[in-house]
Coordinates of C-alpha atoms in Angstrom, one line a residue:
X20 CA -29.8 35.4 27.8
X21 CA -32.0 32.5 28.8
X22 CA -34.4 34.8 30.7
X23 CA -34.6 37.1 27.6
X24 CA -35.6 34.2 25.4
X25 CA -38.2 33.0 27.9
X26 CA -39.8 36.4 28.0
X27 CA -39.7 36.6 24.2
X28 CA -41.5 33.3 24.0
X29 CA -44.0 34.5 26.6
X30 CA -44.8 37.6 24.5
X31 CA -45.1 35.6 21.3
X32 CA -47.5 33.0 22.7
X33 CA -49.5 35.7 24.5
X34 CA -50.0 37.5 21.2
X35 CA -51.0 34.2 19.7
X36 CA -53.8 33.8 22.1
X37 CA -54.7 37.5 22.0
X38 CA -58.2 36.7 20.6
X39 CA -59.1 35.4 24.0
X40 CA -59.8 37.3 27.2
X41 CA -58.6 36.3 30.6
X42 CA -60.3 36.0 34.0
X43 CA -57.8 36.1 36.8
X44 CA -57.5 36.9 40.5
X45 CA -56.9 35.3 43.9
X46 CA -59.0 33.2 46.3
X47 CA -58.9 33.5 50.1
X48 CA -60.6 32.1 53.2
X49 CA -63.4 34.6 54.2
X50 CA -62.8 34.1 57.9
X51 CA -59.1 34.7 58.2
X52 CA -57.8 35.8 54.8
X53 CA -55.6 32.7 54.2
X54 CA -54.8 31.9 50.6
X55 CA -56.6 28.8 49.4
X56 CA -54.6 26.3 47.5
X57 CA -56.1 24.2 44.8
X58 CA -59.5 25.9 44.5
X59 CA -61.3 24.7 41.3
X60 CA -62.4 27.6 39.1
X61 CA -64.8 26.0 36.6
X62 CA -66.8 27.3 33.6
X63 CA -70.3 25.8 33.7
X64 CA -71.0 26.2 30.0
X65 CA -67.7 24.5 29.1
X66 CA -67.3 21.2 30.9
X67 CA -63.6 20.4 31.4
X68 CA -62.5 24.0 31.1
X69 CA -61.1 25.8 34.1
X70 CA -58.1 26.2 36.4
X71 CA -56.9 25.6 40.0
X72 CA -55.4 28.3 42.2
X73 CA -51.7 27.9 42.9
X74 CA -49.9 27.8 46.2
X75 CA -50.4 31.6 46.6
X76 CA -54.2 31.4 45.7
X77 CA -53.7 32.9 42.2
X78 CA -55.7 31.6 39.2
X79 CA -56.0 32.5 35.5
X80 CA -58.5 31.3 32.9
X81 CA -58.5 32.3 29.2
X82 CA -61.8 32.2 27.3
X83 CA -63.5 33.5 24.2
X84 CA -65.4 36.7 24.8
X85 CA -69.0 36.0 26.0
X86 CA -71.2 35.4 29.1
X87 CA -70.3 32.6 31.4
X88 CA -71.2 31.1 34.7
X89 CA -68.1 30.8 36.8
X90 CA -68.0 28.2 39.6
X91 CA -65.6 28.5 42.6
X92 CA -65.4 25.1 44.4
X93 CA -63.3 23.9 47.2
X94 CA -63.8 21.0 49.7
X95 CA -65.1 22.2 53.0
X96 CA -66.1 25.6 51.7
X97 CA -69.3 27.1 50.2
X98 CA -69.5 26.8 46.4
X99 CA -70.0 30.2 44.6
X100 CA -71.5 30.6 41.2
X101 CA -71.4 33.9 39.4
X102 CA -72.5 34.9 35.9
X103 CA -70.1 37.4 34.3
X104 CA -69.7 38.9 30.9
X105 CA -66.2 38.8 29.6
X106 CA -65.5 41.3 26.8
X107 CA -62.1 42.2 28.1
X108 CA -59.5 41.0 30.7
X109 CA -61.0 40.9 34.2
X110 CA -59.5 40.6 37.7
X111 CA -61.9 39.0 40.2
X112 CA -60.7 38.2 43.7
X113 CA -62.9 35.9 45.7
X114 CA -63.4 34.9 49.4
X115 CA -64.9 31.5 50.2
X116 CA -66.7 30.8 53.5
X117 CA -66.1 27.5 55.3
X118 CA -69.2 25.2 55.3
X119 CA -70.2 22.1 57.1
X120 CA -73.2 20.1 55.8
X121 CA -74.8 16.7 56.3
X122 CA -74.7 14.7 53.1
X123 CA -77.9 13.0 52.1
X124 CA -76.4 10.9 49.4
X125 CA -73.2 10.6 47.4
X126 CA -71.9 9.0 44.3
X127 CA -68.7 7.1 43.9
X128 CA -67.1 7.5 40.4
X129 CA -64.1 5.6 39.1
X130 CA -61.2 7.4 37.4
X131 CA -60.9 7.5 33.7
X132 CA -58.5 5.0 32.1
X133 CA -56.1 7.7 31.1
X134 CA -56.3 9.6 34.4
X135 CA -52.7 8.7 35.3
X136 CA -51.6 10.1 31.9
X137 CA -53.5 13.4 32.0
X138 CA -52.6 14.2 35.5
X139 CA -49.4 16.2 35.9
X140 CA -48.8 15.2 39.5
X141 CA -47.5 11.7 39.8
X142 CA -47.2 9.9 43.2
X143 CA -48.2 13.1 45.0
X144 CA -50.2 13.0 48.2
X145 CA -51.6 16.3 49.7
X146 CA -53.3 16.6 53.0
X147 CA -54.4 19.3 55.4
X148 CA -53.0 19.5 58.9
X149 CA -56.5 19.4 60.3
X150 CA -56.6 15.7 59.2
X151 CA -53.8 15.0 61.7
X152 CA -56.1 15.9 64.6
X153 CA -58.3 12.8 64.1
X154 CA -55.3 10.4 64.4
X155 CA -54.2 8.9 67.8
X156 CA -50.7 10.0 68.6
X157 CA -48.1 9.5 71.3
X158 CA -48.7 11.6 74.5
X159 CA -51.3 13.6 72.6
X160 CA -48.7 15.3 70.4
X161 CA -49.9 15.7 66.9
X162 CA -47.0 14.9 64.6
X163 CA -46.8 15.4 60.8
X164 CA -44.0 12.9 60.2
X165 CA -45.6 10.2 62.2
X166 CA -48.8 10.7 60.2
X167 CA -46.9 10.5 56.9
X168 CA -45.6 7.0 57.8
X169 CA -49.2 5.7 57.7
X170 CA -49.4 6.5 54.0
X171 CA -48.9 3.8 51.3
X172 CA -45.3 3.4 50.2
X173 CA -43.9 5.1 53.4
X174 CA -42.3 3.3 56.3
X175 CA -41.1 4.5 59.6
X176 CA -37.4 4.4 60.3
X177 CA -38.1 2.7 63.7
X178 CA -39.2 3.5 67.2
X179 CA -37.6 6.7 68.6
X180 CA -36.8 7.9 65.1
X181 CA -38.7 10.6 63.2
X182 CA -37.1 9.6 59.9
X183 CA -39.0 7.7 57.2
X184 CA -38.3 5.5 54.2
X185 CA -40.1 6.0 50.9
X186 CA -40.3 3.0 48.6
X187 CA -36.9 1.6 49.6
X188 CA -35.0 4.9 49.8
X189 CA -32.9 6.0 52.7
X190 CA -34.0 8.4 55.4
X191 CA -31.3 10.8 54.3
X192 CA -32.6 10.8 50.7
X193 CA -35.7 12.7 51.6
X194 CA -35.9 16.5 51.0
X195 CA -37.9 18.3 53.7
X196 CA -38.8 21.9 53.0
X197 CA -40.5 24.4 55.3
X198 CA -41.6 27.5 53.3
X199 CA -39.0 26.5 50.7
X200 CA -36.1 26.3 53.3
X201 CA -34.5 22.8 53.7
X202 CA -34.7 21.3 57.2
X203 CA -31.7 19.0 57.7
X204 CA -32.7 17.4 61.0
X205 CA -36.5 17.1 61.5
X206 CA -36.5 15.4 64.8
X207 CA -37.0 16.3 68.5
X208 CA -36.4 14.3 71.6
X209 CA -34.1 11.7 70.0
X210 CA -36.5 11.1 67.2
X211 CA -39.8 10.7 69.1
X212 CA -41.3 13.9 67.7
X213 CA -40.8 16.0 64.6
X214 CA -39.9 19.7 64.6
X215 CA -43.2 20.7 62.9
X216 CA -45.8 22.3 65.1
X217 CA -49.1 21.4 63.4
X218 CA -50.8 24.5 64.7
X219 CA -48.5 26.6 62.4
X220 CA -48.9 24.6 59.2
X221 CA -51.3 25.1 56.3
X222 CA -50.4 22.7 53.6
X223 CA -48.4 19.4 53.4
X224 CA -47.4 17.9 50.1
X225 CA -45.5 14.6 49.8
X226 CA -44.1 13.6 46.4
X227 CA -43.0 10.0 46.3
X228 CA -41.8 9.8 42.8
X229 CA -41.2 11.8 39.6
X230 CA -40.1 14.9 41.5
X231 CA -40.7 18.1 39.6
X232 CA -37.6 19.9 38.3
X233 CA -38.0 22.9 40.7
X234 CA -36.8 20.7 43.6
X235 CA -33.5 19.9 42.0
X236 CA -33.9 16.2 41.6
X237 CA -34.2 13.8 44.6
X238 CA -33.5 10.1 45.0
X239 CA -36.4 9.2 47.4
X240 CA -39.0 11.8 48.1
X241 CA -39.8 15.5 48.7
X242 CA -42.0 16.8 51.5
X243 CA -43.0 20.4 50.9
X244 CA -44.6 22.1 53.9
X245 CA -46.2 25.6 53.9
X246 CA -46.8 27.6 57.1
X247 CA -50.0 29.6 57.7
X248 CA -49.9 33.3 56.7
X249 CA -51.8 34.5 59.8
X250 CA -55.3 35.8 60.3
X251 CA -55.8 39.1 58.3
X252 CA -59.4 39.5 59.6
X253 CA -58.9 39.8 63.3
X254 CA -57.0 38.5 66.4
X255 CA -57.1 34.8 67.1
X256 CA -55.3 32.6 69.6
X257 CA -55.0 28.9 70.0
X258 CA -53.0 26.7 72.4
X259 CA -52.9 23.6 74.5
X260 CA -51.3 22.0 77.5
X261 CA -50.1 18.5 76.9
X262 CA -48.3 15.7 78.8
X263 CA -45.0 16.5 77.1
X264 CA -45.2 20.1 75.9
X265 CA -47.4 23.2 75.8
X266 CA -48.0 25.5 72.8
X267 CA -49.5 28.8 71.9
X268 CA -50.3 30.3 68.5
X269 CA -51.2 34.0 67.9
X270 CA -52.5 35.3 64.6
X271 CA -53.5 38.9 63.9
X272 CA -53.7 41.5 61.1
X273 CA -50.9 44.0 60.5
X274 CA -53.4 46.1 58.5
X275 CA -56.8 44.4 58.1
X276 CA -57.2 42.6 54.7
X277 CA -53.7 43.8 53.7
X278 CA -51.2 42.0 55.9
X279 CA -51.0 39.7 58.8
X280 CA -48.6 37.8 61.1
X281 CA -48.3 34.5 62.9
X282 CA -46.3 33.6 66.0
X283 CA -46.4 30.0 67.2
X284 CA -44.3 28.5 70.0
X285 CA -44.0 25.1 71.7
X286 CA -41.8 23.9 74.6
X287 CA -41.4 20.9 76.7
X288 CA -41.1 21.2 80.5
X289 CA -39.5 17.9 81.7
X290 CA -36.5 19.9 83.0
X291 CA -38.8 21.8 85.4
X292 CA -39.7 18.6 87.2
X293 CA -36.0 17.6 87.4
X294 CA -35.4 20.5 89.8
X295 CA -37.3 18.6 92.4
X296 CA -35.0 15.5 92.2
X297 CA -33.0 14.7 95.4
X298 CA -29.8 14.0 93.4
X299 CA -27.9 17.2 92.6
X300 CA -26.6 15.9 89.3
X301 CA -30.1 15.2 88.1
X302 CA -31.4 18.5 89.5
X303 CA -28.8 20.3 87.4
X304 CA -29.6 18.4 84.2
X305 CA -31.4 19.8 81.2
X306 CA -34.0 18.0 79.1
X307 CA -36.1 20.0 76.8
X308 CA -36.8 21.2 73.2
X309 CA -38.6 24.2 71.8
X310 CA -40.0 25.4 68.5
X311 CA -40.7 29.0 67.3
X312 CA -42.5 29.6 64.0
X313 CA -42.8 33.2 62.8
X314 CA -44.4 34.5 59.6
X315 CA -45.6 37.9 58.3
X316 CA -47.0 39.0 54.9
X317 CA -48.1 42.3 53.4
X318 CA -49.8 43.4 50.2
X319 CA -47.7 46.3 48.9
X320 CA -50.0 46.8 46.0
X321 CA -52.6 44.8 44.0
X322 CA -49.8 43.1 42.1
X323 CA -47.1 42.8 44.8
X324 CA -46.9 40.9 48.0
X325 CA -44.0 40.1 50.4
X326 CA -43.6 37.3 52.9
X327 CA -41.1 36.9 55.7
X328 CA -41.0 33.6 57.5
X329 CA -38.7 31.8 59.9
X330 CA -38.3 28.8 62.1
X331 CA -36.1 28.3 65.2
X332 CA -35.9 25.1 67.2
X333 CA -33.4 23.4 69.5
X334 CA -33.0 20.3 71.7
X335 CA -30.9 20.5 74.8
X336 CA -29.9 17.5 76.9
X337 CA -27.3 17.3 79.6
X338 CA -26.5 15.3 82.7
X339 CA -25.1 17.8 85.1
X340 CA -21.7 19.0 84.0
X341 CA -20.4 15.6 82.9
X342 CA -22.1 15.1 79.6
X343 CA -24.4 17.0 77.2
X344 CA -25.4 17.4 73.6
X345 CA -27.7 19.7 71.7
X346 CA -28.8 20.4 68.2
X347 CA -31.1 22.7 66.3
X348 CA -32.4 24.2 63.1
X349 CA -32.9 27.8 62.0
X350 CA -34.5 28.7 58.7
X351 CA -35.5 32.0 57.1
X352 CA -37.3 32.8 53.9
X353 CA -38.0 36.2 52.2
X354 CA -40.4 36.0 49.2
X355 CA -41.8 38.5 46.8
X356 CA -44.9 37.7 44.7
X357 CA -45.5 39.8 41.6
X358 CA -48.2 39.6 39.0
X359 CA -46.8 40.9 35.7
X360 CA -50.2 40.5 34.0
X361 CA -53.2 38.3 34.1
X362 CA -51.2 35.3 32.7
X363 CA -47.7 35.6 34.2
X364 CA -47.1 35.1 38.0
X365 CA -43.6 35.2 39.6
X366 CA -42.1 34.4 42.9
X367 CA -38.7 35.5 44.0
X368 CA -37.2 33.9 47.1
X369 CA -34.1 34.3 49.3
X370 CA -33.7 31.3 51.5
X371 CA -31.4 30.7 54.6
X372 CA -31.0 27.4 56.5
X373 CA -28.7 26.6 59.4
X374 CA -28.2 23.3 61.3
X375 CA -25.9 23.0 64.3
X376 CA -24.9 20.0 66.5
X377 CA -22.7 20.1 69.6
X378 CA -21.4 17.4 72.0
X379 CA -19.7 18.1 75.3
X380 CA -18.0 15.6 77.7
X381 CA -17.1 17.7 80.7
X382 CA -15.1 15.1 82.6
X383 CA -12.7 14.7 79.7
X384 CA -12.8 18.3 78.6
X385 CA -13.9 17.2 75.1
X386 CA -16.1 19.2 72.9
X387 CA -17.2 18.5 69.3
X388 CA -19.5 20.4 67.0
X389 CA -20.6 20.7 63.4
X390 CA -23.0 22.8 61.4
X391 CA -24.5 23.1 57.9
X392 CA -25.3 26.6 56.6
X393 CA -26.5 27.6 53.2
X394 CA -28.0 30.5 51.3
X395 CA -30.2 30.1 48.2
X396 CA -31.7 32.5 45.7
X397 CA -34.7 31.3 43.6
X398 CA -36.7 33.0 40.8
X399 CA -39.6 31.1 39.4
X400 CA -42.4 32.0 37.0
X401 CA -45.8 30.5 36.4
X402 CA -47.4 31.2 33.0
X403 CA -51.1 30.5 32.5
X404 CA -51.1 30.1 28.7
X405 CA -54.7 29.0 28.3
X406 CA -57.2 26.7 30.0
X407 CA -55.2 23.6 29.1
X408 CA -51.6 24.8 29.5
X409 CA -49.8 25.9 32.6
X410 CA -46.1 26.5 32.3
X411 CA -43.6 26.8 35.1
X412 CA -40.0 27.8 34.5
X413 CA -37.1 29.0 36.6
X414 CA -34.4 31.6 35.9

């Protein structure tokens, strides 16, 4: 009944704005086909009018019929200006090319007095995983959670602990999501590293207060992390050999410009060197962790796209046959994006998360284990009513 009322409201308001025409579409990276989040789509003739692409790269702008100059602008990418005549609804998909330039001069402008009122994202910090590369890290391992603790209002939970406190909240009061799936234990190697391989990540969003309703309400903070979709233009490989671990990421198209996949793995190898120890008990010990990130997407049609993503990671520590413990996370997300029309966008998700912990004391014959497993179904809509109203609702 609720869903029927929402659709009825949508049809009524759409008819109310029927005198306007709509420009909509998606924005991608020209080099690898990744969706670009937060691209500004501006109307040159109408200052203050425009839209921003959502987390799937979709945008929608409603205007009076006429001729306009549309500006597509995103930091680190070439700005595109196109003059178009809008007499009816139009779908325009764009690809922006990365750009690096030397700035000759720049202006520093202060925010308006009412900026904190007009903005709909309160206490939200967004940053790109590429920014992590410039920050010195322990043993050369780039770490998302360690970088987050450098932000204002965020404090580390202590040395050897990947948890963090946000404005006085507890470490267990933070919701950490990876492609919408909750991660219950985000630490590796007793807390020295996090479970997030930065080579597989695309977008990181930390909300420190006023959490939006779609997250279900949280006491302290929400960290929403999105994985890359994979390169839909061609095969690409990146990797590295570090002091603690080595990693390899492979991206390639399933069908060029229609679908792609990503495989990213990371593993430590301290246990390999233990095999050369003279003591037998040490030689038989295990000391390692691994991560495996998988993601694939495919455009079924111009209005339908499916995503399949998963994460698998585990820590394994044991001292011969006398003592050992291990833990790990497994997540999976299936998503379906559908564009009903040039104003209504939907996302349907089936989410799985599993966390397991096990402790063995061989000498005493004692074993203990626990796990958390849950399934979630989520249906959310995003309605671009006009250039000043963007409505999100869940069913």
